[in-house]
Tab-separated table of C-alpha atoms and ligand atoms in Angstrom:
chain	number	residue	atom	x	y	z
A	1	MET	CA	56.680	4.916	-55.618
A	2	ASP	CA	55.644	1.833	-57.532
A	3	HIS	CA	53.999	-1.043	-55.704
A	4	ILE	CA	53.929	-4.582	-56.988
A	5	ILE	CA	50.948	-6.778	-56.125
A	6	GLU	CA	51.760	-10.494	-56.247
A	7	TYR	CA	48.608	-11.241	-58.192
A	8	CYS	CA	48.212	-12.703	-61.607
A	9	PRO	CA	44.572	-12.148	-62.576
A	10	ARG	CA	42.690	-14.937	-64.258
A	11	PRO	CA	42.209	-13.807	-67.873
A	12	GLN	CA	38.421	-13.960	-67.382
A	13	PHE	CA	38.718	-11.140	-64.812
A	14	LEU	CA	40.914	-8.762	-66.817
A	15	LYS	CA	37.971	-6.899	-68.331
A	16	PHE	CA	36.551	-6.448	-64.856
A	17	HIS	CA	39.788	-5.049	-63.419
A	18	ASN	CA	40.114	-2.675	-66.387
A	19	ARG	CA	36.546	-1.319	-66.178
A	20	THR	CA	36.038	2.421	-66.184
A	21	LYS	CA	32.413	2.690	-65.020
A	22	ARG	CA	31.507	3.775	-61.503
A	23	TRP	CA	29.067	0.894	-60.966
A	24	ALA	CA	29.713	-2.783	-61.654
A	25	CYS	CA	27.733	-5.999	-61.452
A	26	LEU	CA	29.698	-9.223	-61.500
A	27	VAL	CA	27.697	-12.444	-61.642
A	28	ALA	CA	29.925	-15.496	-61.542
A	29	HIS	CA	29.770	-19.183	-60.718
A	30	ARG	CA	31.095	-20.643	-57.507
A	31	ARG	CA	34.878	-20.801	-57.156
A	32	ALA	CA	35.401	-18.568	-60.176
A	33	GLY	CA	37.736	-16.339	-58.186
A	34	LYS	CA	35.392	-13.498	-57.199
A	35	THR	CA	36.830	-12.989	-53.732
A	36	VAL	CA	40.467	-13.034	-54.848
A	37	ALA	CA	39.544	-10.584	-57.622
A	38	ALA	CA	37.752	-8.382	-55.060
A	39	VAL	CA	40.762	-8.298	-52.752
A	40	ASN	CA	43.159	-7.325	-55.518
A	41	ASP	CA	40.808	-4.855	-57.130
A	42	LEU	CA	40.542	-3.031	-53.806
A	43	ILE	CA	44.289	-3.155	-53.111
A	44	LYS	CA	45.040	-1.737	-56.546
A	45	ALA	CA	42.444	1.009	-56.011
A	46	ALA	CA	43.906	1.827	-52.586
A	47	LEU	CA	47.442	2.044	-53.910
A	48	THR	CA	46.615	4.089	-56.994
A	49	CYS	CA	44.083	6.455	-55.434
A	50	LYS	CA	45.133	10.083	-55.665
A	51	SER	CA	42.929	11.442	-52.897
A	52	LYS	CA	44.252	11.877	-49.368
A	53	PHE	CA	42.945	9.545	-46.639
A	54	ALA	CA	41.237	7.365	-49.213
A	55	GLN	CA	39.089	4.672	-47.667
A	56	PHE	CA	37.775	1.467	-49.241
A	57	ALA	CA	35.635	-1.386	-47.944
A	58	TYR	CA	35.217	-5.059	-48.615
A	59	ILE	CA	31.769	-6.104	-47.389
A	60	ALA	CA	30.438	-9.642	-47.033
A	61	PRO	CA	26.959	-10.616	-45.771
A	62	TYR	CA	28.457	-11.324	-42.318
A	63	ARG	CA	31.498	-9.832	-40.644
A	64	SER	CA	32.671	-13.289	-39.570
A	65	GLN	CA	32.427	-14.378	-43.202
A	66	ALA	CA	34.429	-11.360	-44.393
A	67	LYS	CA	37.090	-12.356	-41.918
A	68	SER	CA	37.145	-16.038	-42.786
A	69	VAL	CA	37.035	-15.731	-46.579
A	70	ALA	CA	38.998	-12.582	-47.333
A	71	TRP	CA	41.176	-11.348	-44.464
A	72	GLU	CA	44.089	-13.730	-45.071
A	73	TYR	CA	44.047	-12.874	-48.791
A	74	PHE	CA	44.146	-9.164	-47.949
A	75	LYS	CA	47.164	-9.530	-45.687
A	76	PHE	CA	48.950	-11.753	-48.195
A	77	PHE	CA	48.368	-9.569	-51.256
A	78	ALA	CA	48.940	-6.267	-49.407
A	79	GLY	CA	52.467	-7.549	-48.679
A	80	THR	CA	54.997	-4.814	-48.121
A	81	SER	CA	52.561	-2.113	-49.251
A	82	ALA	CA	50.848	-2.412	-45.860
A	83	ARG	CA	52.068	0.016	-43.225
A	84	ALA	CA	49.945	-1.324	-40.396
A	85	ILE	CA	47.532	-4.205	-39.986
A	86	ASN	CA	44.808	-3.932	-37.377
A	87	GLU	CA	43.508	-7.429	-36.609
A	88	SER	CA	40.645	-6.407	-34.355
A	89	GLU	CA	39.300	-3.742	-36.744
A	90	LEU	CA	40.065	-5.879	-39.839
A	91	MET	CA	41.784	-2.841	-41.328
A	92	ILE	CA	44.910	-2.354	-43.406
A	93	ASP	CA	46.729	0.995	-43.583
A	94	PHE	CA	48.759	1.331	-46.723
A	95	VAL	CA	52.033	3.172	-47.102
A	96	ASN	CA	50.358	5.877	-49.224
A	97	GLY	CA	47.807	6.682	-46.473
A	98	SER	CA	44.872	4.746	-47.976
A	99	LYS	CA	42.895	2.267	-45.893
A	100	ILE	CA	40.904	-0.863	-46.616
A	101	ARG	CA	38.497	-2.149	-43.994
A	102	LEU	CA	36.390	-5.303	-43.869
A	103	PHE	CA	32.741	-5.202	-42.772
A	104	GLY	CA	29.671	-7.398	-42.626
A	105	ALA	CA	26.201	-6.382	-43.803
A	106	ASP	CA	24.936	-7.939	-40.540
A	107	ASN	CA	26.598	-5.102	-38.664
A	108	ALA	CA	26.100	-2.380	-41.235
A	109	ASP	CA	25.618	0.311	-38.618
A	110	ALA	CA	29.381	0.160	-38.024
A	111	MET	CA	29.684	1.879	-41.422
A	112	ARG	CA	27.439	4.816	-40.582
A	113	GLY	CA	29.342	8.081	-40.641
A	114	LEU	CA	32.094	6.758	-42.920
A	115	GLY	CA	32.700	7.883	-46.483
A	116	PHE	CA	34.183	5.523	-49.042
A	117	ASP	CA	36.091	5.938	-52.298
A	118	GLY	CA	35.053	2.460	-53.352
A	119	VAL	CA	33.299	-0.616	-51.962
A	120	PHE	CA	33.137	-4.224	-53.072
A	121	LEU	CA	30.022	-6.151	-51.999
A	122	ASP	CA	30.862	-9.844	-52.093
A	123	GLU	CA	28.024	-12.426	-52.211
A	124	TYR	CA	25.523	-9.623	-52.659
A	125	ALA	CA	22.651	-12.100	-53.129
A	126	ASP	CA	22.904	-12.860	-49.388
A	127	PHE	CA	22.831	-9.217	-48.252
A	128	LYS	CA	20.059	-7.698	-46.204
A	129	SER	CA	18.348	-5.617	-48.844
A	130	SER	CA	18.097	-2.419	-46.799
A	131	VAL	CA	21.865	-2.019	-46.361
A	132	TRP	CA	22.529	-0.584	-49.824
A	133	GLY	CA	19.935	2.177	-49.679
A	134	SER	CA	20.161	3.143	-46.049
A	135	ILE	CA	23.899	2.949	-45.446
A	136	LEU	CA	26.113	2.179	-48.408
A	137	ARG	CA	24.809	4.458	-51.140
A	138	PRO	CA	24.896	7.560	-48.921
A	139	ALA	CA	28.447	6.611	-47.827
A	140	LEU	CA	29.620	6.916	-51.445
A	141	SER	CA	28.162	10.352	-52.090
A	142	ASP	CA	30.757	12.822	-50.850
A	143	LYS	CA	33.684	11.120	-52.590
A	144	GLN	CA	31.598	9.913	-55.536
A	145	GLY	CA	32.886	6.452	-54.744
A	146	TRP	CA	32.389	3.356	-56.857
A	147	CYS	CA	30.688	0.081	-56.018
A	148	VAL	CA	30.868	-3.503	-57.239
A	149	PHE	CA	27.957	-5.876	-56.617
A	150	SER	CA	29.337	-9.380	-56.940
A	151	GLY	CA	28.023	-12.856	-56.287
A	152	THR	CA	26.344	-16.048	-57.382
A	153	PRO	CA	22.557	-15.796	-57.888
A	154	LYS	CA	20.012	-16.691	-55.236
A	155	GLY	CA	16.585	-16.286	-56.769
A	156	LYS	CA	15.062	-13.082	-58.060
A	157	ASN	CA	16.132	-10.860	-55.200
A	158	GLY	CA	18.009	-7.572	-54.851
A	159	PHE	CA	21.009	-8.961	-56.740
A	160	TRP	CA	18.752	-9.820	-59.676
A	161	GLU	CA	17.412	-6.278	-59.618
A	162	ILE	CA	20.957	-4.912	-59.716
A	163	LYS	CA	21.628	-7.095	-62.757
A	164	GLN	CA	18.514	-5.715	-64.459
A	165	THR	CA	19.651	-2.152	-63.711
A	166	ALA	CA	23.146	-2.867	-65.049
A	167	LEU	CA	21.695	-4.260	-68.267
A	168	ARG	CA	19.301	-1.350	-68.624
A	169	ILE	CA	21.896	1.420	-68.162
A	170	PRO	CA	25.086	0.124	-69.814
A	171	GLU	CA	26.469	3.661	-70.124
A	172	GLU	CA	26.800	3.782	-66.322
A	173	TRP	CA	27.328	0.129	-65.478
A	174	PHE	CA	29.977	-2.493	-66.153
A	175	PHE	CA	28.361	-5.934	-66.352
A	176	MET	CA	29.972	-9.350	-66.561
A	177	GLU	CA	28.504	-12.818	-66.192
A	178	LEU	CA	30.671	-15.936	-65.952
A	179	LYS	CA	28.915	-19.280	-66.312
A	180	ALA	CA	30.961	-22.384	-65.555
A	181	SER	CA	30.112	-23.878	-68.952
A	182	ASP	CA	31.893	-21.069	-70.762
A	183	SER	CA	34.364	-19.584	-68.295
A	184	HIS	CA	36.682	-22.646	-68.529
A	185	ILE	CA	37.929	-21.898	-65.021
A	186	LEU	CA	36.897	-25.217	-63.482
A	187	PRO	CA	37.922	-28.435	-65.285
A	188	LYS	CA	35.209	-30.220	-67.303
A	189	GLY	CA	35.592	-33.384	-65.198
A	190	GLU	CA	34.958	-31.397	-62.005
A	191	LEU	CA	31.831	-29.822	-63.495
A	192	ALA	CA	30.516	-33.246	-64.531
A	193	ALA	CA	31.130	-34.566	-61.004
A	194	ALA	CA	29.370	-31.557	-59.460
A	195	LYS	CA	26.436	-31.980	-61.813
A	196	ALA	CA	26.061	-35.605	-60.773
A	197	GLN	CA	26.046	-34.719	-57.079
A	198	LEU	CA	23.989	-31.541	-56.997
A	199	LEU	CA	20.257	-31.191	-57.538
A	200	PRO	CA	19.467	-29.742	-60.990
A	201	ASP	CA	18.273	-26.405	-59.562
A	202	GLN	CA	21.320	-26.230	-57.336
A	203	TYR	CA	23.682	-26.800	-60.265
A	204	GLU	CA	21.876	-24.245	-62.434
A	205	GLN	CA	22.092	-21.648	-59.684
A	206	GLU	CA	25.620	-22.225	-58.423
A	207	MET	CA	27.382	-23.042	-61.687
A	208	GLU	CA	25.232	-21.622	-64.472
A	209	CYS	CA	24.279	-18.377	-62.714
A	210	SER	CA	20.535	-18.995	-62.987
A	211	PHE	CA	18.333	-16.538	-61.119
A	212	GLU	CA	15.314	-18.634	-62.073
A	213	ALA	CA	16.241	-21.700	-60.036
A	214	ALA	CA	14.202	-22.217	-56.877
A	215	ILE	CA	15.915	-21.345	-53.593
A	216	LEU	CA	16.502	-24.812	-52.252
A	217	GLY	CA	15.240	-25.535	-48.807
A	218	ALA	CA	13.156	-22.327	-48.737
A	219	PHE	CA	10.197	-22.769	-46.375
A	220	TYR	CA	7.873	-20.483	-48.299
A	221	GLY	CA	9.358	-20.886	-51.802
A	222	ALA	CA	6.106	-21.790	-53.543
A	223	GLU	CA	3.880	-19.408	-51.557
A	224	MET	CA	6.190	-16.396	-52.006
A	225	LYS	CA	6.321	-16.972	-55.769
A	226	GLU	CA	2.567	-16.393	-55.795
A	227	ALA	CA	2.575	-13.620	-53.190
A	228	ASN	CA	0.567	-10.414	-53.755
A	229	ILE	CA	3.179	-7.657	-53.847
A	230	GLY	CA	2.499	-4.083	-54.917
A	231	PRO	CA	1.435	-0.759	-53.429
A	232	VAL	CA	-0.587	-1.354	-50.243
A	233	PRO	CA	-1.594	2.007	-48.707
A	234	TYR	CA	-2.366	2.657	-45.047
A	235	ASP	CA	-6.112	2.857	-44.433
A	236	ASN	CA	-6.540	5.399	-41.634
A	237	ASN	CA	-10.032	4.128	-40.853
A	238	LEU	CA	-8.594	0.923	-39.498
A	239	PRO	CA	-6.131	0.212	-36.706
A	240	VAL	CA	-2.598	-0.966	-37.466
A	241	HIS	CA	-1.375	-3.993	-35.539
A	242	THR	CA	2.276	-4.918	-35.119
A	243	ALA	CA	3.961	-8.302	-34.709
A	244	PHE	CA	7.441	-8.437	-33.235
A	245	ASP	CA	10.364	-10.710	-32.891
A	246	LEU	CA	12.634	-9.250	-30.274
A	247	GLY	CA	16.331	-9.972	-30.469
A	248	TYR	CA	17.890	-9.330	-27.120
A	249	ARG	CA	21.384	-8.950	-28.488
A	250	ASP	CA	20.888	-8.972	-32.245
A	251	ASP	CA	18.092	-8.032	-34.610
A	252	THR	CA	14.539	-7.022	-33.802
A	253	ALA	CA	11.974	-7.249	-36.574
A	254	CYS	CA	8.500	-5.752	-36.714
A	255	TRP	CA	5.664	-6.083	-39.224
A	256	PHE	CA	2.851	-3.508	-39.417
A	257	TYR	CA	-0.461	-4.781	-40.726
A	258	GLN	CA	-4.151	-4.090	-41.095
A	259	VAL	CA	-6.859	-6.706	-41.322
A	260	ILE	CA	-9.643	-6.051	-43.792
A	261	ALA	CA	-12.194	-8.871	-43.823
A	262	LYS	CA	-10.076	-11.875	-44.829
A	263	GLU	CA	-7.171	-9.863	-46.199
A	264	ILE	CA	-4.023	-9.050	-44.270
A	265	HIS	CA	-2.428	-5.850	-45.533
A	266	LEU	CA	1.281	-5.708	-44.717
A	267	ILE	CA	1.813	-1.966	-44.918
A	268	ASP	CA	5.222	-1.551	-43.299
A	269	PHE	CA	8.202	-3.371	-41.813
A	270	PHE	CA	11.439	-2.621	-40.026
A	271	ALA	CA	14.407	-4.525	-38.675
A	272	VAL	CA	17.028	-2.979	-36.424
A	273	SER	CA	20.050	-4.449	-34.776
A	274	GLY	CA	21.290	-3.903	-31.259
A	275	GLU	CA	18.672	-1.234	-30.375
A	276	ASN	CA	17.222	-0.944	-26.881
A	277	ILE	CA	13.504	-1.206	-26.135
A	278	ASP	CA	13.035	2.568	-25.811
A	279	ASN	CA	14.428	3.195	-29.287
A	280	ILE	CA	12.408	0.367	-30.801
A	281	CYS	CA	9.200	1.835	-29.365
A	282	LYS	CA	10.213	5.289	-30.589
A	283	LYS	CA	10.513	3.868	-34.094
A	284	VAL	CA	7.004	2.444	-33.826
A	285	LEU	CA	5.507	5.708	-32.577
A	286	GLU	CA	7.357	7.783	-35.191
A	287	LYS	CA	5.262	6.081	-37.847
A	288	SER	CA	2.169	7.832	-36.507
A	289	TYR	CA	-0.246	5.087	-37.429
A	290	ARG	CA	-3.351	4.583	-35.315
A	291	TYR	CA	-2.396	1.438	-33.434
A	292	GLY	CA	-4.493	-1.527	-32.383
A	293	LYS	CA	-2.567	-4.387	-30.815
A	294	HIS	CA	1.164	-4.987	-30.472
A	295	TYR	CA	1.852	-8.724	-30.558
A	296	LEU	CA	4.955	-10.024	-28.808
A	297	PRO	CA	6.493	-13.494	-28.487
A	298	HIS	CA	5.795	-15.334	-25.246
A	299	ASP	CA	9.291	-14.787	-23.827
A	300	ALA	CA	8.603	-11.026	-23.708
A	301	ARG	CA	6.946	-11.785	-20.371
A	302	ALA	CA	10.163	-13.022	-18.769
A	303	LYS	CA	11.694	-10.669	-16.264
A	304	THR	CA	15.089	-9.379	-17.252
A	305	LEU	CA	17.974	-8.695	-14.942
A	306	ALA	CA	18.576	-5.436	-16.733
A	307	ALA	CA	15.893	-2.703	-16.601
A	308	ALA	CA	15.324	-3.202	-12.850
A	309	GLY	CA	13.779	-6.631	-13.291
A	310	LYS	CA	11.098	-5.395	-15.693
A	311	SER	CA	9.912	-7.713	-18.423
A	312	ILE	CA	10.099	-6.622	-22.077
A	313	ILE	CA	6.336	-6.273	-22.192
A	314	GLU	CA	6.379	-3.978	-19.157
A	315	GLN	CA	9.108	-1.866	-20.696
A	316	MET	CA	7.261	-1.583	-23.989
A	317	ALA	CA	3.959	-0.855	-22.281
A	318	VAL	CA	5.434	2.371	-20.876
A	319	HIS	CA	5.559	3.712	-24.448
A	320	LEU	CA	2.851	1.811	-26.267
A	321	GLY	CA	0.230	1.410	-23.533
A	322	ILE	CA	-0.487	-1.721	-21.523
A	323	ASN	CA	-3.926	-2.316	-23.051
A	324	SER	CA	-2.527	-2.725	-26.510
A	325	MET	CA	0.138	-5.291	-25.597
A	326	GLU	CA	-0.606	-8.947	-26.363
A	327	ILE	CA	1.453	-12.080	-25.957
A	328	VAL	CA	1.135	-14.583	-28.784
A	329	PRO	CA	0.512	-18.222	-27.747
A	330	ASP	CA	3.665	-20.288	-27.847
A	331	LEU	CA	3.272	-22.573	-30.881
A	332	SER	CA	6.097	-24.789	-32.096
A	333	VAL	CA	8.171	-23.424	-34.971
A	334	GLN	CA	6.694	-26.073	-37.287
A	335	ASP	CA	3.102	-25.163	-36.369
A	336	GLY	CA	3.949	-21.499	-36.812
A	337	ILE	CA	5.352	-22.217	-40.283
A	338	GLN	CA	2.154	-24.066	-41.183
A	339	ALA	CA	0.103	-21.110	-39.960
A	340	VAL	CA	2.170	-18.776	-42.186
A	341	ARG	CA	1.726	-21.046	-45.216
A	342	LYS	CA	-2.031	-21.012	-44.724
A	343	MET	CA	-2.130	-17.257	-44.291
A	344	LEU	CA	0.193	-16.192	-47.141
A	345	PRO	CA	-2.393	-16.393	-49.946
A	346	ASN	CA	-4.461	-13.812	-48.002
A	347	CYS	CA	-1.532	-11.414	-47.553
A	348	TRP	CA	-0.914	-8.234	-49.550
A	349	PHE	CA	2.584	-6.798	-49.151
A	350	ASP	CA	3.618	-3.213	-49.795
A	351	LYS	CA	6.490	-3.609	-52.243
A	352	GLU	CA	8.542	-0.642	-51.029
A	353	LYS	CA	8.022	-0.490	-47.300
A	354	CYS	CA	8.164	-4.249	-46.794
A	355	GLU	CA	10.998	-4.946	-49.234
A	356	GLU	CA	13.420	-6.355	-46.672
A	357	GLY	CA	10.747	-8.425	-44.932
A	358	ILE	CA	9.522	-9.883	-48.232
A	359	GLU	CA	13.066	-10.869	-49.189
A	360	ALA	CA	13.552	-12.500	-45.790
A	361	LEU	CA	10.386	-14.563	-46.263
A	362	ARG	CA	11.584	-15.636	-49.704
A	363	GLN	CA	14.943	-16.719	-48.397
A	364	TYR	CA	13.921	-18.187	-45.042
A	365	GLN	CA	15.592	-21.535	-45.367
A	366	ARG	CA	16.048	-24.899	-43.748
A	367	GLU	CA	19.429	-25.816	-42.312
A	368	TYR	CA	21.526	-27.973	-44.592
A	369	ASP	CA	22.972	-31.179	-43.173
A	370	GLU	CA	26.370	-31.551	-44.854
A	371	ASP	CA	26.770	-35.169	-43.731
A	372	LYS	CA	23.387	-36.378	-44.923
A	373	LYS	CA	23.382	-34.022	-47.927
A	374	SER	CA	19.825	-33.049	-47.204
A	375	TYR	CA	17.817	-30.258	-45.581
A	376	ARG	CA	16.726	-30.515	-41.955
A	377	GLN	CA	13.292	-29.387	-40.799
A	378	THR	CA	14.824	-26.689	-38.590
A	379	PRO	CA	15.393	-23.152	-39.900
A	380	ARG	CA	18.886	-21.869	-40.598
A	381	HIS	CA	19.849	-18.925	-38.397
A	382	ASP	CA	20.741	-15.920	-40.517
A	383	TRP	CA	19.445	-12.396	-41.219
A	384	CYS	CA	16.124	-13.832	-42.441
A	385	SER	CA	15.336	-15.504	-39.113
A	386	HIS	CA	14.016	-12.469	-37.237
A	387	PRO	CA	11.685	-11.112	-39.919
A	388	ALA	CA	10.427	-14.676	-40.496
A	389	ASP	CA	9.929	-15.248	-36.750
A	390	ALA	CA	8.007	-11.983	-36.439
A	391	PHE	CA	5.849	-13.110	-39.350
A	392	ARG	CA	5.115	-16.370	-37.511
A	393	MET	CA	3.945	-14.256	-34.565
A	394	LEU	CA	1.682	-12.388	-36.966
A	395	ALA	CA	0.185	-15.598	-38.359
A	396	VAL	CA	-0.596	-16.910	-34.894
A	397	ALA	CA	-1.919	-13.520	-33.762
A	398	TRP	CA	-4.139	-13.251	-36.819
A	399	LYS	CA	-5.769	-16.554	-35.958
A	400	ILE	CA	-6.743	-15.340	-32.502
A	401	GLU	CA	-7.509	-11.720	-33.361
A	402	PRO	CA	-11.155	-10.669	-33.636
A	403	LYS	CA	-11.612	-10.058	-37.327
A	404	ALA	CA	-12.559	-6.589	-38.535
A	405	LYS	CA	-16.052	-6.805	-39.820
A	406	ALA	CA	-16.791	-6.773	-43.502
A	407	PRO	CA	-19.161	-3.898	-44.424
A	408	ASP	CA	-22.744	-4.552	-43.241
A	409	ARG	CA	-25.264	-5.934	-45.658
A	410	GLU	CA	-27.548	-3.310	-47.176
A	411	VAL	CA	-30.993	-3.473	-45.544
A	412	ALA	CA	-34.010	-1.739	-47.077
A	413	LEU	CA	-35.491	1.028	-44.904
A	414	ILE	CA	-39.180	0.464	-44.240
A	415	VAL	CA	-40.821	3.395	-42.469
A	416	GLY	CA	-44.380	3.382	-41.164
A	417	ASP	CA	-46.977	0.629	-41.463
A	418	GLN	CA	-47.441	1.168	-45.170
A	419	ASN	CA	-43.867	2.268	-45.828
A	420	THR	CA	-45.198	5.658	-46.864
A	421	ALA	CA	-43.340	7.982	-44.474
A	422	THR	CA	-41.197	10.747	-45.987
A	423	LEU	CA	-37.697	11.672	-44.955
A	424	GLU	CA	-39.150	14.680	-43.073
A	425	ASP	CA	-41.266	12.258	-41.015
A	426	VAL	CA	-38.213	10.255	-40.202
A	427	TRP	CA	-36.317	13.347	-38.988
A	428	ALA	CA	-39.260	14.512	-36.914
A	429	ASP	CA	-39.389	11.137	-35.283
A	430	HIS	CA	-35.649	11.110	-34.753
A	431	ASN	CA	-35.690	14.506	-33.011
A	432	LYS	CA	-38.551	13.409	-30.781
A	433	PHE	CA	-36.470	10.436	-29.751
A	434	LYS	CA	-33.459	12.613	-28.974
A	435	ARG	CA	-35.492	15.080	-26.928
A	436	SER	CA	-37.119	12.346	-24.917
A	437	ARG	CA	-33.682	11.176	-23.776
A	438	ILE	CA	-32.608	14.534	-22.393
B	501	LIG	N1	44.094	-15.242	-59.987
B	501	LIG	C1	44.159	-16.384	-59.360
B	501	LIG	N2	45.248	-17.149	-59.441
B	501	LIG	C2	45.327	-18.325	-58.798
B	501	LIG	N3	44.366	-18.841	-58.030
B	501	LIG	C3	43.247	-18.122	-57.909
B	501	LIG	C4	43.068	-16.863	-58.565
B	501	LIG	N4	41.858	-16.405	-58.277
B	501	LIG	C5	41.284	-17.329	-57.449
B	501	LIG	N5	42.110	-18.343	-57.238
B	501	LIG	C6	41.826	-19.540	-56.418
B	501	LIG	O1	40.587	-20.081	-56.826
B	501	LIG	C7	39.838	-20.520	-55.691
B	501	LIG	C8	38.517	-19.795	-55.662
B	501	LIG	O2	38.756	-18.421	-55.484
B	501	LIG	P1	37.725	-17.461	-54.719
B	501	LIG	O3	37.554	-17.893	-53.328
B	501	LIG	O4	38.180	-16.064	-54.952
B	501	LIG	O5	36.452	-17.794	-55.593
B	501	LIG	P2	34.947	-17.320	-55.378
B	501	LIG	O6	34.387	-17.100	-56.733
B	501	LIG	O7	34.934	-16.176	-54.445
B	501	LIG	O8	34.340	-18.626	-54.732
B	501	LIG	P3	32.969	-18.767	-53.852
B	501	LIG	O9	31.876	-18.755	-54.878
B	501	LIG	O10	33.126	-20.076	-53.175
B	501	LIG	O11	32.926	-17.587	-52.937
B	501	LIG	C9	40.710	-20.249	-54.475
B	501	LIG	O12	41.422	-21.406	-54.147
B	501	LIG	C10	41.651	-19.175	-54.963
B	501	LIG	O13	42.869	-19.159	-54.273
B	502	LIG	MG1	33.954	-15.860	-52.593
């Protein structure tokens, strides 16, 4: 049976819809029509898919965003091809048995255990970087599903890396970039007005697809540009400390670090969402590092109603040991940010294990005041908040922590009055000393 989708693609998107490669990277300016193209690309795939029980996903950085930007479009364009619409699951069942479901990268665990024939990642530059590797890529394996990474740039992050991969392997990747100056989608007058109102970096990023433009309002923009990022191995002669931000309902983030003289080696990082304290501690112990201190925010001392009135610190101490638990002094957010800025030049990040944490620090941003058209001093709450808060804990903890000693100075060994004793004399003396203590 033929299905008609009430969609007339913008000519700029025809090449995209007609692509034949499994992987696609679509970089386009704001309001180009990425989301509408995503919706219709998925509906067409769902309706033309030959496999039984085919399943597709539209994924935005946040589930609430997926719902607010795309759900109405999905229902409208699915039209009479939809057999059932599930509002609470954000899922459409099509008459041919295929399904499309909407998700958010903030709640990526909801996708675990599912296999997809195709996924569209909208606004990929705002995704938590771990979601692709840990959840999405494996979910495409059994059905050899396809994936589109789409968005407007936001600095040299995971989306930029996808673009580099797409350019490097054109035999496997479809790549398309639409800049406002040559897409002709938005009228010239509108572009001129936007240019007059936006900051130059903002215009370059949002309209001209520049990955080079600074992330506006980023707290650590300058420092993270200079950050030391590369392989940073675990040194098993030194203890590993952790610094936590504990989300009671949402994300928990944890940095693992070693202090070597004035250097802070960030050797590992994890963020989990909705996990209980026992599982979080299990994750820490699984790493089998030799631990020093575990630094927690001051509210970890508050008694909870759950867990029989035990505080977070008491619950964690059961697994990690009471002597290693420390509460970090309660500094204001602004003071904490200053402490991080001061510390960042001394930090060395492991590129692979800390990837998500590094990206969060790069993107940790001020809130934008739409009325005043300026950035506030307060941080915006998004997926970057927890890793950045945990890093503030680390900066404050580092200030109070006794520093690991630098190697001792070399001191010449002078033995005997004339410095004439041999090594044998020294041993004889040493043994005498030992015997006299028995
Ligand atoms: N093929 C089309 N025909 C008519 N209107 C379209 C088409 N594609 C997109 N639009 C309209 O253009 C506007 C922008 O579309 P859309 O939201 O898909 O853009 P976007 O690139 O996702 O924008 P943003 O960068 O803000 O996420 C919307 O009003 C949408 O309805
Ligand atoms: Mg969009």
